[in-house]
Amino acid sequence: MSVLEDTKILLGELISFPTVSSDSNLDMIKHLADRLSACGVEVEIWHNETGTKANLFATLGPKRDGGIVLSGHSDVVPVTDQDWSSDPFKMEERGGKWYGRGTCDMKGFIAAAVAMAPNYAQLDLQRPVHFAFTYDEEVGCFGARALADTLREKDINPAVAIIGEPTSMRIIEGHKGCYEYTTHFIGLEGHGSGPDRGVNAVEYAVRYVSKLLELKMDLQQRAPANSRFEPPWTTINTGALVGGVAHNVIPGKARVEWEMRPVQKSDADYVKDELHKFCAHKLIPAMQAVHPDAAIETEVIGEVDGLEPMDDNKARDLVMELTGANGTDVVPFGTEAGIFQDLGMSVVVCGPGSIEQAHKPDEYVSEDQMAQCLDMLGRLSAKLI
Ligand SMILES: [Zn+2]
């Protein structure tokens, strides 16, 4: 059987596990673990706290640093309210396209990587190749974060990571991060006729939003030279400001829902730092002078790191050589790549299928894309020996 046929069968099996992020991924992880173990890969399964989900981390070759990670997330988005032409959890081929939830985002890459494992296993590997399959990417990259913690604990230090999100096999060396917050203002209610006896949470929220606007302008000045992002700087958006009950009541509660999309981690640190200083030195003392229990609390909804383009990127150089590509891109969507970059690896995103089909009804990956992916993974063999 050709590796393409083998990949197709395996992908069909993976699609039949409905690993929507709200549900367990354990059955699929076990299936992958069995496949990998059967060809001599050393597999580790690392569960989450509740034991309902797991990351898989597996290694072929010598136990040493400097390996190459092939990574993908095992979870998929729901199919609720989507009009599919066929059962989303039963892969179906129509006209050279393989349909099913997760075919392009991103079980296609996982199937290709695992189908290649027996080929890698036959080589006299000088450099380790790792398989890293995570949970909960679609809801905030929680699995990848846990995986990163475990790699740190165990002192496992691969050098290069290829994240197989659907890029139509283009090489992506950058995307912005996405940090989302809800900032709560707890003031003191009172009658509108005596504003000094209350702490007006809405007014403090407005001052906070003004600070966000100021920072938004600063960030434009901080845009890295030659930034390829659109727009080239870190952005901030105030998505909602909620608070208050009526004209004559001092509002005791308000909240601001906002996000920033950093082009570089230093911008995110800058914004957080400035906000912290602004609240700690200006807003909170003024609020607490009237009411000691007044407070500002920022709830982290999600902090997904960006993939920061680097001049020196071994993953990019490697994958350019493997695919023969003569250029790279940046993309507007987020991935787990930044978490791997944060571990000190060089990282690219490159995988089969198009983001256009991801999350949509009749999601598919084309056979041609899968063949290109297998071609890349095949050429990788020469870099492992
Ligand atoms: Zn994805």
PDB file of N, CA and C in Angstrom, residues 238-335:
ATOM      1  N   THR A 238     -11.365  47.903  21.811  1.00  0.00           N
ATOM      2  CA  THR A 238     -12.326  47.875  22.916  1.00  0.00           C
ATOM      3  C   THR A 238     -13.630  47.337  22.341  1.00  0.00           C
ATOM      4  N   GLY A 239     -13.996  46.149  22.771  1.00  0.00           N
ATOM      5  CA  GLY A 239     -15.142  45.480  22.165  1.00  0.00           C
ATOM      6  C   GLY A 239     -16.457  45.792  22.852  1.00  0.00           C
ATOM      7  N   ALA A 240     -16.413  46.035  24.167  1.00  0.00           N
ATOM      8  CA  ALA A 240     -17.648  46.326  24.889  1.00  0.00           C
ATOM      9  C   ALA A 240     -17.341  47.094  26.165  1.00  0.00           C
ATOM     10  N   LEU A 241     -18.223  48.026  26.485  1.00  0.00           N
ATOM     11  CA  LEU A 241     -18.141  48.738  27.761  1.00  0.00           C
ATOM     12  C   LEU A 241     -19.549  48.630  28.344  1.00  0.00           C
ATOM     13  N   VAL A 242     -19.658  47.943  29.469  1.00  0.00           N
ATOM     14  CA  VAL A 242     -20.977  47.647  30.028  1.00  0.00           C
ATOM     15  C   VAL A 242     -21.040  48.127  31.463  1.00  0.00           C
ATOM     16  N   GLY A 243     -22.129  48.815  31.814  1.00  0.00           N
ATOM     17  CA  GLY A 243     -22.266  49.211  33.210  1.00  0.00           C
ATOM     18  C   GLY A 243     -23.402  50.184  33.437  1.00  0.00           C
ATOM     19  N   GLY A 244     -23.834  50.263  34.680  1.00  0.00           N
ATOM     20  CA  GLY A 244     -24.841  51.243  35.055  1.00  0.00           C
ATOM     21  C   GLY A 244     -26.265  50.766  34.929  1.00  0.00           C
ATOM     22  N   VAL A 245     -27.181  51.479  35.617  1.00  0.00           N
ATOM     23  CA  VAL A 245     -28.603  51.096  35.583  1.00  0.00           C
ATOM     24  C   VAL A 245     -29.533  52.223  35.141  1.00  0.00           C
ATOM     25  N   ALA A 246     -29.295  53.449  35.595  1.00  0.00           N
ATOM     26  CA  ALA A 246     -30.222  54.538  35.267  1.00  0.00           C
ATOM     27  C   ALA A 246     -29.551  55.891  35.459  1.00  0.00           C
ATOM     28  N   HIS A 247     -30.234  56.938  34.942  1.00  0.00           N
ATOM     29  CA  HIS A 247     -29.678  58.297  34.974  1.00  0.00           C
ATOM     30  C   HIS A 247     -29.220  58.752  36.353  1.00  0.00           C
ATOM     31  N   ASN A 248     -30.016  58.432  37.367  1.00  0.00           N
ATOM     32  CA  ASN A 248     -29.776  59.040  38.668  1.00  0.00           C
ATOM     33  C   ASN A 248     -29.100  58.108  39.677  1.00  0.00           C
ATOM     34  N   VAL A 249     -28.476  57.029  39.161  1.00  0.00           N
ATOM     35  CA  VAL A 249     -27.803  56.095  40.065  1.00  0.00           C
ATOM     36  C   VAL A 249     -26.305  56.065  39.750  1.00  0.00           C
ATOM     37  N   ILE A 250     -25.477  56.164  40.790  1.00  0.00           N
ATOM     38  CA  ILE A 250     -24.031  55.993  40.583  1.00  0.00           C
ATOM     39  C   ILE A 250     -23.787  54.502  40.371  1.00  0.00           C
ATOM     40  N   PRO A 251     -23.225  54.172  39.220  1.00  0.00           N
ATOM     41  CA  PRO A 251     -23.045  52.740  38.953  1.00  0.00           C
ATOM     42  C   PRO A 251     -21.948  52.137  39.811  1.00  0.00           C
ATOM     43  N   GLY A 252     -22.256  51.001  40.416  1.00  0.00           N
ATOM     44  CA  GLY A 252     -21.285  50.333  41.282  1.00  0.00           C
ATOM     45  C   GLY A 252     -20.447  49.316  40.524  1.00  0.00           C
ATOM     46  N   LYS A 253     -20.890  48.955  39.338  1.00  0.00           N
ATOM     47  CA  LYS A 253     -20.151  47.939  38.573  1.00  0.00           C
ATOM     48  C   LYS A 253     -20.070  48.337  37.115  1.00  0.00           C
ATOM     49  N   ALA A 254     -18.945  48.003  36.494  1.00  0.00           N
ATOM     50  CA  ALA A 254     -18.793  48.195  35.050  1.00  0.00           C
ATOM     51  C   ALA A 254     -17.744  47.211  34.569  1.00  0.00           C
ATOM     52  N   ARG A 255     -17.771  46.944  33.282  1.00  0.00           N
ATOM     53  CA  ARG A 255     -16.709  46.091  32.744  1.00  0.00           C
ATOM     54  C   ARG A 255     -16.359  46.513  31.319  1.00  0.00           C
ATOM     55  N   VAL A 256     -15.107  46.285  30.985  1.00  0.00           N
ATOM     56  CA  VAL A 256     -14.615  46.571  29.640  1.00  0.00           C
ATOM     57  C   VAL A 256     -14.101  45.264  29.051  1.00  0.00           C
ATOM     58  N   GLU A 257     -14.611  44.911  27.900  1.00  0.00           N
ATOM     59  CA  GLU A 257     -14.119  43.721  27.200  1.00  0.00           C
ATOM     60  C   GLU A 257     -13.229  44.205  26.072  1.00  0.00           C
ATOM     61  N   TRP A 258     -11.969  43.790  26.107  1.00  0.00           N
ATOM     62  CA  TRP A 258     -11.038  44.304  25.106  1.00  0.00           C
ATOM     63  C   TRP A 258     -10.031  43.244  24.700  1.00  0.00           C
ATOM     64  N   GLU A 259      -9.353  43.487  23.604  1.00  0.00           N
ATOM     65  CA  GLU A 259      -8.342  42.536  23.136  1.00  0.00           C
ATOM     66  C   GLU A 259      -7.168  43.290  22.545  1.00  0.00           C
ATOM     67  N   MET A 260      -6.027  42.614  22.520  1.00  0.00           N
ATOM     68  CA  MET A 260      -4.907  43.143  21.727  1.00  0.00           C
ATOM     69  C   MET A 260      -4.309  42.012  20.914  1.00  0.00           C
ATOM     70  N   ARG A 261      -3.761  42.409  19.758  1.00  0.00           N
ATOM     71  CA  ARG A 261      -3.147  41.422  18.854  1.00  0.00           C
ATOM     72  C   ARG A 261      -1.701  41.830  18.617  1.00  0.00           C
ATOM     73  N   PRO A 262      -0.820  41.322  19.478  1.00  0.00           N
ATOM     74  CA  PRO A 262       0.575  41.765  19.417  1.00  0.00           C
ATOM     75  C   PRO A 262       1.353  41.188  18.232  1.00  0.00           C
ATOM     76  N   VAL A 263       2.178  42.058  17.623  1.00  0.00           N
ATOM     77  CA  VAL A 263       3.104  41.590  16.593  1.00  0.00           C
ATOM     78  C   VAL A 263       4.413  41.131  17.220  1.00  0.00           C
ATOM     79  N   GLN A 264       4.642  41.546  18.483  1.00  0.00           N
ATOM     80  CA  GLN A 264       5.829  41.101  19.213  1.00  0.00           C
ATOM     81  C   GLN A 264       5.479  41.056  20.696  1.00  0.00           C
ATOM     82  N   LYS A 265       6.080  40.086  21.373  1.00  0.00           N
ATOM     83  CA  LYS A 265       5.743  39.870  22.779  1.00  0.00           C
ATOM     84  C   LYS A 265       6.049  41.104  23.635  1.00  0.00           C
ATOM     85  N   SER A 266       7.087  41.848  23.244  1.00  0.00           N
ATOM     86  CA  SER A 266       7.472  43.018  24.030  1.00  0.00           C
ATOM     87  C   SER A 266       6.350  44.054  24.046  1.00  0.00           C
ATOM     88  N   ASP A 267       5.540  44.109  22.995  1.00  0.00           N
ATOM     89  CA  ASP A 267       4.407  45.044  22.985  1.00  0.00           C
ATOM     90  C   ASP A 267       3.362  44.634  24.019  1.00  0.00           C
ATOM     91  N   ALA A 268       3.099  43.349  24.083  1.00  0.00           N
ATOM     92  CA  ALA A 268       2.112  42.855  25.046  1.00  0.00           C
ATOM     93  C   ALA A 268       2.579  43.167  26.465  1.00  0.00           C
ATOM     94  N   ASP A 269       3.868  42.952  26.718  1.00  0.00           N
ATOM     95  CA  ASP A 269       4.423  43.246  28.042  1.00  0.00           C
ATOM     96  C   ASP A 269       4.317  44.742  28.345  1.00  0.00           C
ATOM     97  N   TYR A 270       4.588  45.546  27.322  1.00  0.00           N
ATOM     98  CA  TYR A 270       4.520  47.009  27.480  1.00  0.00           C
ATOM     99  C   TYR A 270       3.100  47.442  27.872  1.00  0.00           C
ATOM    100  N   VAL A 271       2.116  46.933  27.151  1.00  0.00           N
ATOM    101  CA  VAL A 271       0.726  47.314  27.417  1.00  0.00           C
ATOM    102  C   VAL A 271       0.310  46.879  28.822  1.00  0.00           C
ATOM    103  N   LYS A 272       0.642  45.655  29.177  1.00  0.00           N
ATOM    104  CA  LYS A 272       0.241  45.136  30.490  1.00  0.00           C
ATOM    105  C   LYS A 272       0.892  45.947  31.612  1.00  0.00           C
ATOM    106  N   ASP A 273       2.152  46.274  31.388  1.00  0.00           N
ATOM    107  CA  ASP A 273       2.908  47.045  32.362  1.00  0.00           C
ATOM    108  C   ASP A 273       2.322  48.446  32.566  1.00  0.00           C
ATOM    109  N   GLU A 274       2.045  49.106  31.447  1.00  0.00           N
ATOM    110  CA  GLU A 274       1.489  50.464  31.508  1.00  0.00           C
ATOM    111  C   GLU A 274       0.122  50.459  32.189  1.00  0.00           C
ATOM    112  N   LEU A 275      -0.689  49.470  31.868  1.00  0.00           N
ATOM    113  CA  LEU A 275      -2.021  49.393  32.468  1.00  0.00           C
ATOM    114  C   LEU A 275      -1.917  49.130  33.964  1.00  0.00           C
ATOM    115  N   HIS A 276      -0.977  48.256  34.307  1.00  0.00           N
ATOM    116  CA  HIS A 276      -0.807  47.950  35.721  1.00  0.00           C
ATOM    117  C   HIS A 276      -0.430  49.214  36.497  1.00  0.00           C
ATOM    118  N   LYS A 277       0.521  49.964  35.954  1.00  0.00           N
ATOM    119  CA  LYS A 277       0.964  51.196  36.625  1.00  0.00           C
ATOM    120  C   LYS A 277      -0.180  52.212  36.720  1.00  0.00           C
ATOM    121  N   PHE A 278      -0.920  52.346  35.624  1.00  0.00           N
ATOM    122  CA  PHE A 278      -2.023  53.301  35.575  1.00  0.00           C
ATOM    123  C   PHE A 278      -3.074  52.969  36.643  1.00  0.00           C
ATOM    124  N   CYS A 279      -3.410  51.697  36.762  1.00  0.00           N
ATOM    125  CA  CYS A 279      -4.412  51.293  37.759  1.00  0.00           C
ATOM    126  C   CYS A 279      -3.860  51.420  39.178  1.00  0.00           C
ATOM    127  N   ALA A 280      -2.650  50.923  39.380  1.00  0.00           N
ATOM    128  CA  ALA A 280      -2.085  50.874  40.733  1.00  0.00           C
ATOM    129  C   ALA A 280      -1.787  52.274  41.277  1.00  0.00           C
ATOM    130  N   HIS A 281      -1.377  53.194  40.414  1.00  0.00           N
ATOM    131  CA  HIS A 281      -0.952  54.520  40.889  1.00  0.00           C
ATOM    132  C   HIS A 281      -2.018  55.587  40.734  1.00  0.00           C
ATOM    133  N   LYS A 282      -2.938  55.407  39.778  1.00  0.00           N
ATOM    134  CA  LYS A 282      -3.919  56.477  39.551  1.00  0.00           C
ATOM    135  C   LYS A 282      -5.335  56.064  39.944  1.00  0.00           C
ATOM    136  N   LEU A 283      -5.858  55.038  39.249  1.00  0.00           N
ATOM    137  CA  LEU A 283      -7.279  54.736  39.411  1.00  0.00           C
ATOM    138  C   LEU A 283      -7.601  54.142  40.785  1.00  0.00           C
ATOM    139  N   ILE A 284      -6.887  53.108  41.147  1.00  0.00           N
ATOM    140  CA  ILE A 284      -7.248  52.398  42.385  1.00  0.00           C
ATOM    141  C   ILE A 284      -7.115  53.290  43.635  1.00  0.00           C
ATOM    142  N   PRO A 285      -6.017  54.061  43.778  1.00  0.00           N
ATOM    143  CA  PRO A 285      -5.948  54.941  44.962  1.00  0.00           C
ATOM    144  C   PRO A 285      -7.127  55.913  45.032  1.00  0.00           C
ATOM    145  N   ALA A 286      -7.528  56.458  43.874  1.00  0.00           N
ATOM    146  CA  ALA A 286      -8.659  57.399  43.867  1.00  0.00           C
ATOM    147  C   ALA A 286      -9.959  56.697  44.262  1.00  0.00           C
ATOM    148  N   MET A 287     -10.142  55.485  43.764  1.00  0.00           N
ATOM    149  CA  MET A 287     -11.352  54.724  44.080  1.00  0.00           C
ATOM    150  C   MET A 287     -11.384  54.361  45.568  1.00  0.00           C
ATOM    151  N   GLN A 288     -10.236  53.920  46.058  1.00  0.00           N
ATOM    152  CA  GLN A 288     -10.198  53.421  47.448  1.00  0.00           C
ATOM    153  C   GLN A 288     -10.205  54.554  48.481  1.00  0.00           C
ATOM    154  N   ALA A 289      -9.896  55.772  48.037  1.00  0.00           N
ATOM    155  CA  ALA A 289      -9.974  56.920  48.952  1.00  0.00           C
ATOM    156  C   ALA A 289     -11.421  57.120  49.404  1.00  0.00           C
ATOM    157  N   VAL A 290     -12.366  56.716  48.546  1.00  0.00           N
ATOM    158  CA  VAL A 290     -13.789  56.839  48.883  1.00  0.00           C
ATOM    159  C   VAL A 290     -14.322  55.549  49.503  1.00  0.00           C
ATOM    160  N   HIS A 291     -13.867  54.449  48.938  1.00  0.00           N
ATOM    161  CA  HIS A 291     -14.415  53.145  49.357  1.00  0.00           C
ATOM    162  C   HIS A 291     -13.288  52.099  49.333  1.00  0.00           C
ATOM    163  N   PRO A 292     -12.825  51.665  50.506  1.00  0.00           N
ATOM    164  CA  PRO A 292     -11.650  50.785  50.576  1.00  0.00           C
ATOM    165  C   PRO A 292     -11.806  49.466  49.806  1.00  0.00           C
ATOM    166  N   ASP A 293     -13.044  49.024  49.600  1.00  0.00           N
ATOM    167  CA  ASP A 293     -13.240  47.747  48.892  1.00  0.00           C
ATOM    168  C   ASP A 293     -13.319  47.907  47.369  1.00  0.00           C
ATOM    169  N   ALA A 294     -13.237  49.125  46.899  1.00  0.00           N
ATOM    170  CA  ALA A 294     -13.283  49.332  45.445  1.00  0.00           C
ATOM    171  C   ALA A 294     -12.084  48.635  44.805  1.00  0.00           C
ATOM    172  N   ALA A 295     -12.268  48.165  43.578  1.00  0.00           N
ATOM    173  CA  ALA A 295     -11.185  47.391  42.953  1.00  0.00           C
ATOM    174  C   ALA A 295     -11.302  47.378  41.432  1.00  0.00           C
ATOM    175  N   ILE A 296     -10.198  47.025  40.808  1.00  0.00           N
ATOM    176  CA  ILE A 296     -10.174  46.759  39.362  1.00  0.00           C
ATOM    177  C   ILE A 296      -9.568  45.378  39.200  1.00  0.00           C
ATOM    178  N   GLU A 297     -10.300  44.499  38.549  1.00  0.00           N
ATOM    179  CA  GLU A 297      -9.802  43.133  38.362  1.00  0.00           C
ATOM    180  C   GLU A 297      -9.845  42.758  36.900  1.00  0.00           C
ATOM    181  N   THR A 298      -8.715  42.294  36.398  1.00  0.00           N
ATOM    182  CA  THR A 298      -8.675  41.902  34.986  1.00  0.00           C
ATOM    183  C   THR A 298      -8.692  40.385  34.868  1.00  0.00           C
ATOM    184  N   GLU A 299      -9.687  39.924  34.151  1.00  0.00           N
ATOM    185  CA  GLU A 299      -9.877  38.492  33.936  1.00  0.00           C
ATOM    186  C   GLU A 299      -9.261  38.151  32.572  1.00  0.00           C
ATOM    187  N   VAL A 300      -8.400  37.146  32.560  1.00  0.00           N
ATOM    188  CA  VAL A 300      -7.777  36.741  31.292  1.00  0.00           C
ATOM    189  C   VAL A 300      -8.713  35.753  30.588  1.00  0.00           C
ATOM    190  N   ILE A 301      -9.215  36.128  29.445  1.00  0.00           N
ATOM    191  CA  ILE A 301     -10.087  35.229  28.688  1.00  0.00           C
ATOM    192  C   ILE A 301      -9.225  34.258  27.874  1.00  0.00           C
ATOM    193  N   GLY A 302      -8.154  34.772  27.314  1.00  0.00           N
ATOM    194  CA  GLY A 302      -7.224  33.909  26.568  1.00  0.00           C
ATOM    195  C   GLY A 302      -5.992  34.709  26.209  1.00  0.00           C
ATOM    196  N   GLU A 303      -4.845  34.043  26.245  1.00  0.00           N
ATOM    197  CA  GLU A 303      -3.615  34.719  25.824  1.00  0.00           C
ATOM    198  C   GLU A 303      -2.874  33.767  24.899  1.00  0.00           C
ATOM    199  N   VAL A 304      -3.134  33.917  23.616  1.00  0.00           N
ATOM    200  CA  VAL A 304      -2.461  33.063  22.643  1.00  0.00           C
ATOM    201  C   VAL A 304      -1.315  33.858  22.033  1.00  0.00           C
ATOM    202  N   ASP A 305      -0.101  33.378  22.272  1.00  0.00           N
ATOM    203  CA  ASP A 305       1.072  34.091  21.768  1.00  0.00           C
ATOM    204  C   ASP A 305       1.119  34.081  20.254  1.00  0.00           C
ATOM    205  N   GLY A 306       1.698  35.125  19.710  1.00  0.00           N
ATOM    206  CA  GLY A 306       1.916  35.170  18.270  1.00  0.00           C
ATOM    207  C   GLY A 306       3.133  34.348  17.890  1.00  0.00           C
ATOM    208  N   LEU A 307       3.321  34.210  16.596  1.00  0.00           N
ATOM    209  CA  LEU A 307       4.556  33.627  16.072  1.00  0.00           C
ATOM    210  C   LEU A 307       5.338  34.807  15.520  1.00  0.00           C
ATOM    211  N   GLU A 308       6.420  35.125  16.211  1.00  0.00           N
ATOM    212  CA  GLU A 308       7.162  36.326  15.869  1.00  0.00           C
ATOM    213  C   GLU A 308       8.162  36.008  14.754  1.00  0.00           C
ATOM    214  N   PRO A 309       8.087  36.720  13.625  1.00  0.00           N
ATOM    215  CA  PRO A 309       9.069  36.440  12.566  1.00  0.00           C
ATOM    216  C   PRO A 309      10.487  36.721  13.064  1.00  0.00           C
ATOM    217  N   MET A 310      11.414  35.803  12.772  1.00  0.00           N
ATOM    218  CA  MET A 310      12.793  35.935  13.250  1.00  0.00           C
ATOM    219  C   MET A 310      13.724  35.947  12.038  1.00  0.00           C
ATOM    220  N   ASP A 311      14.781  36.742  12.116  1.00  0.00           N
ATOM    221  CA  ASP A 311      15.758  36.733  11.018  1.00  0.00           C
ATOM    222  C   ASP A 311      16.362  35.345  10.885  1.00  0.00           C
ATOM    223  N   ASP A 312      16.727  34.778  12.039  1.00  0.00           N
ATOM    224  CA  ASP A 312      17.324  33.447  12.033  1.00  0.00           C
ATOM    225  C   ASP A 312      16.232  32.448  12.413  1.00  0.00           C
ATOM    226  N   ASN A 313      15.776  31.659  11.436  1.00  0.00           N
ATOM    227  CA  ASN A 313      14.719  30.692  11.700  1.00  0.00           C
ATOM    228  C   ASN A 313      15.051  29.385  10.976  1.00  0.00           C
ATOM    229  N   LYS A 314      15.584  28.418  11.753  1.00  0.00           N
ATOM    230  CA  LYS A 314      16.037  27.161  11.153  1.00  0.00           C
ATOM    231  C   LYS A 314      14.874  26.350  10.607  1.00  0.00           C
ATOM    232  N   ALA A 315      13.721  26.483  11.249  1.00  0.00           N
ATOM    233  CA  ALA A 315      12.541  25.759  10.761  1.00  0.00           C
ATOM    234  C   ALA A 315      12.169  26.251   9.367  1.00  0.00           C
ATOM    235  N   ARG A 316      12.205  27.557   9.195  1.00  0.00           N
ATOM    236  CA  ARG A 316      11.885  28.146   7.893  1.00  0.00           C
ATOM    237  C   ARG A 316      12.880  27.663   6.829  1.00  0.00           C
ATOM    238  N   ASP A 317      14.176  27.731   7.169  1.00  0.00           N
ATOM    239  CA  ASP A 317      15.193  27.323   6.197  1.00  0.00           C
ATOM    240  C   ASP A 317      15.000  25.855   5.824  1.00  0.00           C
ATOM    241  N   LEU A 318      14.720  25.030   6.823  1.00  0.00           N
ATOM    242  CA  LEU A 318      14.523  23.594   6.585  1.00  0.00           C
ATOM    243  C   LEU A 318      13.319  23.342   5.683  1.00  0.00           C
ATOM    244  N   VAL A 319      12.191  23.924   6.025  1.00  0.00           N
ATOM    245  CA  VAL A 319      10.969  23.629   5.271  1.00  0.00           C
ATOM    246  C   VAL A 319      11.025  24.255   3.869  1.00  0.00           C
ATOM    247  N   MET A 320      11.720  25.365   3.725  1.00  0.00           N
ATOM    248  CA  MET A 320      11.909  25.926   2.376  1.00  0.00           C
ATOM    249  C   MET A 320      12.695  24.946   1.516  1.00  0.00           C
ATOM    250  N   GLU A 321      13.697  24.334   2.133  1.00  0.00           N
ATOM    251  CA  GLU A 321      14.495  23.361   1.387  1.00  0.00           C
ATOM    252  C   GLU A 321      13.644  22.127   1.041  1.00  0.00           C
ATOM    253  N   LEU A 322      12.850  21.678   1.999  1.00  0.00           N
ATOM    254  CA  LEU A 322      12.041  20.465   1.778  1.00  0.00           C
ATOM    255  C   LEU A 322      10.966  20.664   0.725  1.00  0.00           C
ATOM    256  N   THR A 323      10.383  21.855   0.686  1.00  0.00           N
ATOM    257  CA  THR A 323       9.261  22.080  -0.238  1.00  0.00           C
ATOM    258  C   THR A 323       9.698  22.776  -1.522  1.00  0.00           C
ATOM    259  N   GLY A 324      10.915  23.297  -1.541  1.00  0.00           N
ATOM    260  CA  GLY A 324      11.369  24.040  -2.713  1.00  0.00           C
ATOM    261  C   GLY A 324      10.719  25.414  -2.816  1.00  0.00           C
ATOM    262  N   ALA A 325      10.042  25.845  -1.771  1.00  0.00           N
ATOM    263  CA  ALA A 325       9.384  27.156  -1.791  1.00  0.00           C
ATOM    264  C   ALA A 325      10.437  28.251  -1.825  1.00  0.00           C
ATOM    265  N   ASN A 326      10.133  29.360  -2.503  1.00  0.00           N
ATOM    266  CA  ASN A 326      11.116  30.439  -2.512  1.00  0.00           C
ATOM    267  C   ASN A 326      10.653  31.662  -1.733  1.00  0.00           C
ATOM    268  N   GLY A 327       9.593  31.485  -0.964  1.00  0.00           N
ATOM    269  CA  GLY A 327       9.147  32.607  -0.143  1.00  0.00           C
ATOM    270  C   GLY A 327       8.328  32.130   1.035  1.00  0.00           C
ATOM    271  N   THR A 328       8.025  33.059   1.922  1.00  0.00           N
ATOM    272  CA  THR A 328       7.209  32.727   3.088  1.00  0.00           C
ATOM    273  C   THR A 328       6.156  33.813   3.255  1.00  0.00           C
ATOM    274  N   ASP A 329       5.210  33.548   4.146  1.00  0.00           N
ATOM    275  CA  ASP A 329       4.128  34.499   4.375  1.00  0.00           C
ATOM    276  C   ASP A 329       3.901  34.698   5.862  1.00  0.00           C
ATOM    277  N   VAL A 330       3.076  35.680   6.164  1.00  0.00           N
ATOM    278  CA  VAL A 330       2.495  35.783   7.498  1.00  0.00           C
ATOM    279  C   VAL A 330       0.986  35.661   7.315  1.00  0.00           C
ATOM    280  N   VAL A 331       0.277  35.240   8.350  1.00  0.00           N
ATOM    281  CA  VAL A 331      -1.174  35.036   8.227  1.00  0.00           C
ATOM    282  C   VAL A 331      -1.919  35.733   9.365  1.00  0.00           C
ATOM    283  N   PRO A 332      -3.195  35.997   9.148  1.00  0.00           N
ATOM    284  CA  PRO A 332      -3.957  36.666  10.209  1.00  0.00           C
ATOM    285  C   PRO A 332      -4.510  35.730  11.285  1.00  0.00           C
ATOM    286  N   PHE A 333      -4.455  34.413  11.098  1.00  0.00           N
ATOM    287  CA  PHE A 333      -5.048  33.535  12.116  1.00  0.00           C
ATOM    288  C   PHE A 333      -3.996  33.035  13.108  1.00  0.00           C
ATOM    289  N   GLY A 334      -4.467  32.671  14.300  1.00  0.00           N
ATOM    290  CA  GLY A 334      -3.568  32.237  15.365  1.00  0.00           C
ATOM    291  C   GLY A 334      -3.378  30.727  15.374  1.00  0.00           C
ATOM    292  N   THR A 335      -2.249  30.279  15.941  1.00  0.00           N
ATOM    293  CA  THR A 335      -1.963  28.850  16.074  1.00  0.00           C
ATOM    294  C   THR A 335      -1.216  28.632  17.387  1.00  0.00           C
TER     295      THR A 335
END
